[in-house]
Coordinates of C-alpha atoms and ligand atoms in Angstrom, one line a residue:
M10 CA 35.5 25.3 1.6
T11 CA 36.5 23.3 4.2
T12 CA 37.7 19.6 4.1
M13 CA 37.0 18.7 7.8
T14 CA 35.2 15.7 6.1
T15 CA 35.4 14.5 2.9
P16 CA 33.2 11.6 2.5
V17 CA 32.4 9.8 -0.6
L18 CA 28.8 10.6 -1.9
P19 CA 26.9 7.8 -3.5
S20 CA 26.8 7.8 -7.4
V21 CA 23.9 9.2 -9.0
G22 CA 23.0 6.1 -10.5
S23 CA 22.5 4.2 -7.2
L24 CA 20.1 7.2 -5.9
R25 CA 17.9 6.8 -9.0
A26 CA 18.0 2.9 -8.3
Q27 CA 16.8 3.7 -4.7
A28 CA 14.1 6.0 -5.7
R29 CA 12.7 3.7 -8.4
D30 CA 12.7 0.7 -5.9
A31 CA 11.3 2.6 -3.0
L32 CA 8.7 3.8 -5.3
T33 CA 7.8 0.4 -6.8
T34 CA 7.7 -1.2 -3.1
I35 CA 5.1 1.2 -2.3
G36 CA 3.0 0.6 -5.2
W37 CA 3.5 3.5 -7.5
R38 CA 2.7 2.6 -11.3
G39 CA 3.9 5.4 -13.4
D40 CA 6.6 6.5 -15.8
L41 CA 9.6 8.8 -14.6
G42 CA 11.3 10.7 -17.3
G43 CA 15.0 11.1 -17.5
P44 CA 16.7 14.5 -16.1
G45 CA 15.6 17.3 -18.5
A46 CA 12.7 15.6 -20.1
P47 CA 9.5 17.8 -19.9
G48 CA 8.0 18.0 -16.3
L49 CA 9.1 18.8 -12.8
Q50 CA 12.8 18.0 -12.2
A51 CA 13.2 15.8 -9.1
S52 CA 16.5 16.5 -7.8
T53 CA 18.7 15.4 -5.0
P54 CA 20.3 17.7 -2.7
I55 CA 22.7 15.0 -1.6
T56 CA 24.6 15.4 -4.9
G57 CA 22.8 18.1 -6.6
D58 CA 21.9 15.8 -9.5
V59 CA 18.6 15.6 -11.2
L60 CA 17.3 12.0 -10.5
F61 CA 13.8 11.8 -13.0
S62 CA 11.3 14.2 -14.4
V63 CA 7.9 13.9 -12.9
A64 CA 4.8 14.6 -15.0
E65 CA 3.6 18.5 -14.1
S66 CA -0.2 19.2 -13.6
T67 CA -1.7 21.9 -15.8
V68 CA -4.1 24.2 -14.4
D69 CA -6.7 22.4 -16.7
D70 CA -5.5 19.2 -14.7
T71 CA -5.9 21.1 -11.2
D72 CA -9.6 22.1 -12.3
A73 CA -10.2 18.5 -13.1
A74 CA -8.7 17.6 -9.7
I75 CA -10.8 20.0 -7.8
G76 CA -13.9 18.7 -9.7
Q77 CA -13.2 14.8 -8.8
A78 CA -12.6 16.0 -5.3
A79 CA -16.0 18.0 -4.9
Q80 CA -17.7 15.1 -6.6
A81 CA -16.4 12.6 -4.1
F82 CA -17.4 15.2 -1.4
T83 CA -21.1 14.3 -1.9
T84 CA -20.9 10.9 -0.7
W85 CA -17.8 11.1 1.5
R86 CA -19.5 13.8 3.6
T87 CA -22.5 11.5 4.4
T88 CA -20.2 8.2 4.9
P89 CA -20.2 7.9 8.9
A90 CA -17.0 9.4 10.4
P91 CA -15.8 6.0 12.0
V92 CA -16.1 4.5 8.5
R93 CA -14.2 7.5 7.3
G94 CA -11.6 6.5 10.0
A95 CA -11.4 3.0 8.7
L96 CA -9.6 4.6 5.4
V97 CA -7.2 6.4 7.5
A98 CA -6.7 3.4 9.8
R99 CA -5.5 1.7 6.6
L100 CA -3.2 4.4 5.4
G101 CA -1.4 4.0 8.7
E102 CA -0.8 0.3 8.2
L103 CA 0.5 1.0 4.9
L104 CA 2.5 3.6 6.2
V105 CA 3.9 1.4 9.0
E106 CA 4.7 -1.3 6.2
H107 CA 6.5 1.1 3.9
K108 CA 8.2 3.4 6.7
A109 CA 11.7 2.8 5.3
D110 CA 10.8 3.1 1.6
L111 CA 8.9 6.3 2.3
A112 CA 11.9 7.4 4.6
T113 CA 14.4 6.7 1.9
L114 CA 12.4 9.0 -0.7
V115 CA 12.2 12.0 2.2
T116 CA 16.2 11.6 2.4
L117 CA 16.6 11.6 -1.2
E118 CA 14.5 14.5 -1.8
A119 CA 14.7 16.7 1.4
G120 CA 18.2 15.7 2.5
K121 CA 17.2 14.5 5.8
I122 CA 19.4 12.1 7.6
T123 CA 17.9 8.7 8.2
S124 CA 16.4 8.8 11.6
E125 CA 14.7 12.1 10.8
A126 CA 13.2 10.7 7.7
L127 CA 11.9 8.1 9.6
G128 CA 10.8 10.4 12.7
E129 CA 9.0 11.9 9.6
V130 CA 6.9 9.1 8.5
Q131 CA 6.5 8.1 12.1
E132 CA 4.5 11.4 12.2
M133 CA 2.4 10.5 9.7
I134 CA 1.6 7.3 11.3
D135 CA 1.1 8.8 14.6
V136 CA -1.4 11.6 13.2
C137 CA -3.3 8.7 11.4
Q138 CA -3.7 7.0 14.8
F139 CA -4.7 10.4 16.1
A140 CA -7.2 11.1 13.5
V141 CA -8.7 7.3 13.8
G142 CA -9.6 7.8 17.3
L143 CA -11.0 11.5 16.4
S144 CA -13.3 9.7 13.9
R145 CA -15.4 9.0 16.8
Q146 CA -14.8 12.2 18.8
L147 CA -16.2 14.4 16.8
Y148 CA -18.0 16.3 19.4
G149 CA -20.5 19.1 19.4
R150 CA -21.9 20.5 22.6
T151 CA -25.3 20.3 24.3
I152 CA -26.1 23.9 25.5
A153 CA -28.9 24.7 28.2
S154 CA -31.5 26.7 26.5
E155 CA -33.0 29.7 28.0
R156 CA -36.5 28.6 26.8
P157 CA -38.6 25.6 28.0
G158 CA -39.1 22.9 25.7
H159 CA -36.4 23.8 23.6
R160 CA -32.8 22.1 22.9
L161 CA -30.0 24.0 22.0
M162 CA -26.8 22.0 20.4
E163 CA -24.0 22.2 18.0
N164 CA -23.3 19.9 15.2
W165 CA -20.0 19.7 13.3
H166 CA -20.3 19.1 9.5
P167 CA -17.5 18.7 6.8
L168 CA -16.5 21.7 4.9
G169 CA -16.0 20.5 1.6
V170 CA -12.7 20.2 -0.5
V171 CA -9.4 21.1 1.2
G172 CA -6.7 22.6 -0.8
V173 CA -3.4 21.6 0.7
I174 CA -0.1 23.5 0.0
T175 CA 3.2 21.8 1.4
A176 CA 6.7 22.8 1.5
F177 CA 10.0 21.0 0.6
N178 CA 11.2 20.4 4.6
F179 CA 8.5 18.3 5.7
P180 CA 7.7 16.8 2.4
V181 CA 5.1 13.9 4.0
A182 CA 4.3 14.7 7.4
V183 CA 2.2 18.1 7.0
W184 CA 0.3 16.3 4.0
A185 CA -0.5 13.5 6.6
W186 CA -1.6 16.0 9.1
N187 CA -4.1 17.8 6.9
T188 CA -5.1 14.8 5.0
A189 CA -5.7 12.5 8.0
V190 CA -7.4 15.0 9.8
A191 CA -9.7 16.3 7.0
L192 CA -10.6 12.9 5.8
V193 CA -12.2 11.5 9.2
C194 CA -13.9 15.1 9.1
G195 CA -15.4 14.1 6.0
D196 CA -13.7 16.8 3.6
T197 CA -11.8 15.7 0.4
V198 CA -8.1 16.9 -0.4
V199 CA -6.4 18.3 -3.4
W200 CA -2.6 18.3 -2.4
K201 CA 0.1 20.7 -4.1
P202 CA 3.4 19.4 -2.9
S203 CA 6.4 21.4 -3.5
E204 CA 8.3 21.2 -6.6
L205 CA 11.3 20.2 -4.6
T206 CA 9.8 16.9 -3.5
P207 CA 7.7 15.4 -6.3
L208 CA 8.6 11.9 -5.8
T209 CA 7.6 11.7 -2.0
A210 CA 4.4 13.2 -3.1
L211 CA 3.8 10.1 -6.0
A212 CA 4.6 7.7 -3.2
C213 CA 2.3 9.2 -0.7
Q214 CA -0.6 9.5 -3.3
A215 CA -0.2 5.7 -4.4
L216 CA -0.4 5.0 -0.6
I217 CA -3.5 6.7 0.1
E218 CA -5.1 5.2 -3.1
R219 CA -4.1 1.8 -2.1
A220 CA -5.8 2.5 1.3
A221 CA -8.9 3.5 -0.6
T222 CA -9.2 0.8 -2.7
D223 CA -8.6 -1.7 0.0
V224 CA -11.3 -0.4 2.3
G225 CA -13.7 0.4 -0.8
A226 CA -13.5 4.2 -0.4
P227 CA -13.5 6.4 -3.6
R228 CA -9.8 7.3 -4.6
E229 CA -10.8 10.6 -5.4
V230 CA -11.3 11.5 -1.7
S231 CA -7.5 12.8 -2.2
R232 CA -5.8 13.9 -5.2
L233 CA -2.2 15.2 -6.0
V234 CA -1.4 18.2 -8.3
Q235 CA 2.2 18.7 -9.3
G236 CA 3.2 21.8 -10.4
G237 CA 4.4 25.6 -9.8
R238 CA 2.5 28.7 -9.2
D239 CA -0.5 28.8 -11.5
V240 CA -1.4 25.1 -9.9
G241 CA -1.3 26.7 -6.5
E242 CA -3.5 29.9 -7.9
R243 CA -5.9 27.8 -8.8
L244 CA -6.4 26.2 -5.4
V245 CA -6.1 29.6 -3.8
D246 CA -8.8 31.2 -6.1
D247 CA -11.1 28.4 -6.9
P248 CA -14.5 28.6 -4.8
R249 CA -14.9 24.8 -4.6
V250 CA -11.8 24.8 -2.4
A251 CA -13.5 25.5 1.1
L252 CA -10.3 25.4 3.2
L253 CA -6.7 26.3 2.0
S254 CA -4.2 25.2 4.4
A255 CA -0.8 26.7 3.4
T256 CA 2.7 25.9 4.6
G257 CA 5.2 28.1 3.5
S258 CA 7.0 31.4 3.7
V259 CA 5.4 34.8 5.3
R260 CA 5.6 36.2 1.8
M261 CA 3.7 33.3 0.2
G262 CA 1.1 33.6 3.3
Q263 CA 0.7 37.4 2.5
Q264 CA -0.5 36.5 -0.7
V265 CA -2.5 33.7 -0.3
G266 CA -4.2 34.8 2.8
P267 CA -6.0 38.0 1.6
R268 CA -6.8 35.9 -2.0
V269 CA -8.7 33.4 -0.1
A270 CA -10.4 35.7 2.4
Q271 CA -11.4 37.6 -0.7
R272 CA -14.0 34.8 -1.8
F273 CA -14.6 34.1 1.8
G274 CA -12.9 30.8 1.7
K275 CA -11.1 29.5 5.0
V276 CA -7.2 29.7 5.5
L277 CA -5.1 27.6 7.5
L278 CA -1.6 29.1 7.6
E279 CA 1.8 27.9 8.8
L280 CA 4.4 30.4 7.8
G281 CA 7.7 31.1 9.0
G282 CA 9.1 31.1 12.5
N283 CA 12.1 32.7 14.2
N284 CA 12.3 30.7 17.1
A285 CA 14.0 31.6 20.3
A286 CA 15.3 29.8 23.7
I287 CA 16.1 31.6 26.7
V288 CA 18.7 30.1 29.0
T289 CA 18.6 31.0 32.6
P290 CA 21.4 30.8 35.2
S291 CA 19.4 27.7 37.0
A292 CA 19.4 25.8 33.4
D293 CA 20.5 22.3 33.7
L294 CA 23.5 23.2 31.0
D295 CA 24.0 19.4 29.9
L296 CA 20.2 18.9 29.1
A297 CA 20.0 22.5 27.5
V298 CA 23.0 22.3 25.2
R299 CA 22.0 19.1 23.8
A300 CA 18.5 20.3 23.3
I301 CA 19.6 23.6 21.7
V302 CA 22.1 21.7 19.5
F303 CA 19.2 19.3 18.0
S304 CA 17.0 22.3 17.6
A305 CA 19.4 24.6 15.8
A306 CA 21.3 22.1 13.9
G307 CA 19.2 19.4 13.2
T308 CA 17.4 19.2 9.7
A309 CA 20.2 21.5 8.7
G310 CA 18.6 24.0 10.1
Q311 CA 15.5 23.7 7.6
R312 CA 12.5 23.2 10.1
C313 CA 10.0 26.1 10.6
T314 CA 10.8 25.2 14.6
T315 CA 14.3 25.3 14.1
L316 CA 16.1 27.3 17.0
R317 CA 17.3 30.4 15.5
R318 CA 17.9 32.8 18.4
L319 CA 19.5 31.9 21.9
I320 CA 18.8 34.6 24.7
V321 CA 21.5 33.6 27.4
H322 CA 22.0 35.0 30.6
S323 CA 25.3 37.2 30.7
S324 CA 26.5 35.2 33.7
I325 CA 26.5 32.1 31.7
A326 CA 26.9 33.0 28.0
D327 CA 30.6 32.3 27.5
E328 CA 30.2 28.9 28.5
V329 CA 27.0 28.3 26.6
V330 CA 28.3 29.3 23.8
R331 CA 31.8 27.4 24.2
R332 CA 29.7 24.2 24.7
V333 CA 27.4 24.8 21.8
A334 CA 30.5 25.4 19.4
D335 CA 32.2 22.5 20.9
A336 CA 29.4 20.3 19.8
Y337 CA 29.0 21.6 16.5
R338 CA 32.6 20.9 15.6
Q339 CA 32.0 17.4 16.2
L340 CA 28.6 16.9 14.5
P341 CA 29.3 14.8 11.6
V342 CA 28.3 16.4 8.2
G343 CA 27.7 14.8 4.9
D344 CA 25.5 12.2 3.0
P345 CA 22.4 11.9 4.9
A346 CA 22.1 8.5 4.5
A347 CA 25.2 7.4 5.8
D348 CA 25.3 6.1 9.3
G349 CA 26.3 8.6 11.9
T350 CA 25.7 11.6 9.8
L351 CA 23.8 14.3 11.8
V352 CA 24.0 17.1 9.3
G353 CA 22.8 16.7 5.6
P354 CA 22.9 19.1 2.9
L355 CA 21.0 22.4 2.3
I356 CA 18.0 22.0 -0.2
H357 CA 19.9 24.0 -2.6
E358 CA 22.2 26.5 -3.8
A359 CA 19.8 29.5 -3.2
S360 CA 19.5 28.3 0.0
Y361 CA 23.3 28.2 0.6
R362 CA 23.6 31.9 -1.0
E363 CA 20.9 33.1 1.7
M364 CA 23.2 31.5 4.7
V365 CA 26.1 33.1 3.4
R366 CA 24.6 36.9 3.0
S367 CA 23.2 36.4 6.5
L368 CA 26.6 35.2 7.9
E369 CA 27.9 38.4 6.1
Q370 CA 25.2 40.7 7.4
A371 CA 25.9 39.4 11.0
R372 CA 29.4 40.0 10.6
A373 CA 28.8 43.5 9.4
D374 CA 26.5 44.4 12.6
G375 CA 29.3 43.0 14.8
G376 CA 28.6 39.5 15.1
E377 CA 31.1 37.0 16.0
V378 CA 30.7 33.8 13.7
L379 CA 31.5 30.4 14.8
G380 CA 31.5 27.5 11.8
G381 CA 29.4 27.9 9.1
E382 CA 31.6 26.8 6.5
R383 CA 31.1 24.9 3.7
H384 CA 32.1 21.3 3.0
D385 CA 33.9 20.2 0.0
I386 CA 31.5 17.4 -0.6
G387 CA 30.7 17.1 -4.5
E388 CA 28.5 20.0 -6.1
A389 CA 25.8 19.8 -3.3
Y390 CA 25.6 22.4 -0.3
Y391 CA 26.7 20.8 3.1
V392 CA 27.5 23.6 5.6
S393 CA 29.0 23.2 9.2
P394 CA 26.0 24.9 11.6
A395 CA 26.7 28.7 12.5
V396 CA 26.8 30.3 16.1
V397 CA 26.7 33.8 16.0
R398 CA 27.5 35.7 18.9
M399 CA 25.9 39.2 18.5
P400 CA 26.3 42.4 20.2
A401 CA 22.7 43.4 19.7
Q402 CA 19.2 42.2 18.2
T403 CA 20.2 43.8 14.6
A404 CA 17.4 43.3 11.7
I405 CA 19.2 40.4 10.6
V406 CA 18.5 38.6 13.8
H407 CA 14.6 39.2 13.3
T408 CA 14.6 37.7 9.8
E409 CA 14.4 33.9 9.1
T410 CA 16.9 32.5 7.0
F411 CA 16.3 29.1 6.5
A412 CA 19.6 27.4 7.3
P413 CA 21.5 26.5 10.4
I414 CA 22.4 30.0 12.0
L415 CA 22.0 30.4 15.8
Y416 CA 22.4 34.0 16.9
V417 CA 23.3 34.3 20.6
M418 CA 22.4 37.4 22.5
T419 CA 22.7 37.9 26.2
Y420 CA 20.5 39.3 28.9
D421 CA 20.4 40.6 32.4
D422 CA 16.8 40.4 33.4
L423 CA 14.4 38.0 32.4
D424 CA 11.4 40.3 31.2
E425 CA 14.3 41.6 29.1
A426 CA 14.7 38.1 27.8
I427 CA 10.9 37.5 27.3
A428 CA 10.7 41.0 25.4
M429 CA 13.6 39.7 23.0
N430 CA 12.0 36.5 22.7
N431 CA 8.8 38.4 21.5
A432 CA 10.4 41.0 19.3
V433 CA 10.2 39.2 16.2
P434 CA 7.6 39.4 13.7
Q435 CA 6.7 36.0 13.6
G436 CA 5.3 33.8 16.4
L437 CA 6.0 29.9 15.9
S438 CA 7.9 28.1 18.6
S439 CA 9.8 29.2 21.7
S440 CA 11.6 27.7 25.1
I441 CA 12.9 28.2 28.2
F442 CA 15.7 26.4 30.0
T443 CA 15.3 26.8 33.8
L444 CA 14.9 24.8 37.0
D445 CA 13.6 27.9 38.6
M446 CA 9.6 27.1 38.6
R447 CA 8.7 31.0 39.0
E448 CA 10.9 31.6 35.5
A449 CA 9.1 28.7 33.8
E450 CA 5.7 29.9 34.7
R451 CA 6.5 33.3 33.9
F452 CA 7.3 32.4 30.5
L453 CA 4.3 30.3 30.1
A454 CA 2.0 33.3 31.3
A455 CA -0.2 35.4 29.1
D456 CA 2.6 38.0 29.3
G457 CA 5.2 35.7 28.5
S458 CA 6.2 33.8 25.4
D459 CA 4.2 35.0 22.7
C460 CA 4.2 32.3 20.5
G461 CA 2.0 29.0 19.6
I462 CA 4.7 26.7 21.0
A463 CA 6.2 27.6 24.4
N464 CA 8.4 25.0 26.1
V465 CA 10.4 24.2 29.4
N466 CA 13.6 22.1 29.2
I467 CA 13.1 21.2 26.1
G468 CA 13.9 22.4 22.3
T469 CA 11.7 24.4 20.0
S470 CA 11.7 21.9 17.4
G471 CA 10.6 18.3 17.1
A472 CA 7.1 18.5 18.5
E473 CA 4.4 15.7 19.3
I474 CA 1.4 15.6 17.1
G475 CA -0.8 15.3 19.9
G476 CA -0.9 18.9 20.4
A477 CA -1.8 21.7 18.2
F478 CA 0.7 22.9 15.9
G479 CA 1.0 26.3 14.6
G480 CA 2.1 30.0 15.6
E481 CA 1.2 33.6 16.1
K482 CA 1.5 36.7 14.4
Q483 CA 3.1 36.2 10.9
T484 CA 3.4 32.5 11.2
G485 CA -0.2 33.0 10.4
G486 CA -2.2 31.9 13.1
G487 CA -3.3 28.4 12.0
R488 CA -3.2 25.1 14.1
E489 CA -3.0 21.4 12.8
S490 CA -2.7 18.0 13.6
G491 CA -3.6 17.4 17.4
S492 CA -5.9 18.7 20.2
D493 CA -9.1 20.6 18.4
S494 CA -7.4 21.5 15.5
W495 CA -9.9 19.3 13.6
K496 CA -12.3 22.1 14.0
A497 CA -10.7 24.2 11.3
Y498 CA -11.4 21.3 8.7
M499 CA -15.2 21.4 9.8
R500 CA -18.1 24.1 10.2
R501 CA -20.1 24.2 12.9
A502 CA -24.1 24.6 12.6
T503 CA -26.0 25.9 16.0
N504 CA -29.3 24.0 15.9
T505 CA -32.4 25.1 18.2
V506 CA -35.1 22.5 18.8
N507 CA -38.4 23.5 20.1
Y508 CA -40.2 20.0 21.0
S509 CA -42.9 22.2 23.2
T510 CA -46.3 23.7 21.7
D511 CA -45.5 27.2 22.4
L512 CA -43.4 29.6 20.7
P513 CA -41.6 31.4 23.4
L514 CA -39.0 33.9 21.9
A515 CA -35.5 34.2 23.2
Q516 CA -34.6 37.5 25.1
G517 CA -38.2 37.7 26.3
V518 CA -39.3 39.3 22.8
R519 CA -43.3 39.3 22.6
F520 CA -44.8 39.5 19.1
S521 CA -48.2 38.7 19.1
Ligands
UN1_28 C1 7.9 22.1 9.8 O1 9.1 22.7 10.1 O2 7.0 22.4 8.8 O3 8.0 20.1 15.5 C2 7.0 21.1 10.6 C3 8.7 20.0 14.4 C4 7.8 18.7 13.8 C5 7.1 19.7 12.6 C6 7.7 20.8 11.9 N1 7.1 18.0 14.5 O4 9.9 20.1 14.4

């Protein structure tokens, strides 16, 4: 442990009061049990304490929630899309009004610093606005028919109930990406949040129900089930769940994907990432270092888009490592709600143990570790981000550890750097720092980065909602949020209309 910073953490009593106040202001009415009472234990990584216990859903509750959402779908699917958009518009307004309250809960449960927690709620507001616009733009195509007197066209229809499984690290935004888009598409939603963030889930559910009441929409268009594996499995296996959108580990996706496919349901998977950035000799290093530090150390390394591998040209590697390590030493680590803190806690002890194990392995592989120490701040798990200079891309570099560890490797030739970028099983996000347009374009070309997200002169994390979000390979292939991701939430019907008096057959077939 290090005592570089010894900030005083808030008392658990004040954290409980903050959570209660935020939930009340948001309009949640219900009972929270004390720590240890039956139900999910809502704890905070700020101090490691349990704040409350929250009622846990059973499999039967999940079955009922799916039933309600399926019933609501029968009217929601024929509600005009712009009218559906009005519900999402109202949700967006309520999120603007309660941005700070919801951010407080995100900080309490996920340990995000205030600015990032506010940013996460802003991401919800942004996607609501996007989805409202989309509610008037669910365009199909009209296609030239090869037959006279015929019209060929596409119609997009709602799918049904969408099961949404989300992770602790984006406890509210990922629900909003899915829910805002699914609702305007005419689907209804059953959400299973992470067991680590039940309070933010209660708050989101209260807001969507308020929005529904305000605009006269059925509250059952969005249901919440809080529980563990059995609840998730019900969503996976229930044939009424037309699309399962799941965010989490590759292991989870490997189980969920085949099970949903077995019943011919649709899946949208957002799984792990092992994101890299290439730094070339022409890079603007001031800009690159800032971007690297935010992407690698922000959110205490707990984004799926976190920068985990740095591939630096050998001519500038010493300087880049020195500058990143210098910046890391100055990063204030501690209470995420305190002014000036940039690195909050890891989510729990298991996460810290995983970080320690990975650093030990990296050392055993010849890595030189800078930082990575635990801070002596109460019982919780606060760490300095680590930079690890690796002699080679060993197995540990190809493994996603959900903690702030940045492995640094060197390259001499850009093709080699791109091959290193692509050498991991995951394919979420990637960046190149260069002022050479040939290098930038090469990175973005078909034989460049193989990731779903490939950036130039910005980091791997912090994507805007307007683009499609997701990745390739073991990241799962799903796309959420902006662009035409909405198509995953709808089914396409191809319609051919014959307005002639003849019956010409396609491909010139004669049958008379
Ligand atoms: C995630 O970590 O699961 O691009 C989502 C980003 C955020 C979303 C991350 N907009 O970092």
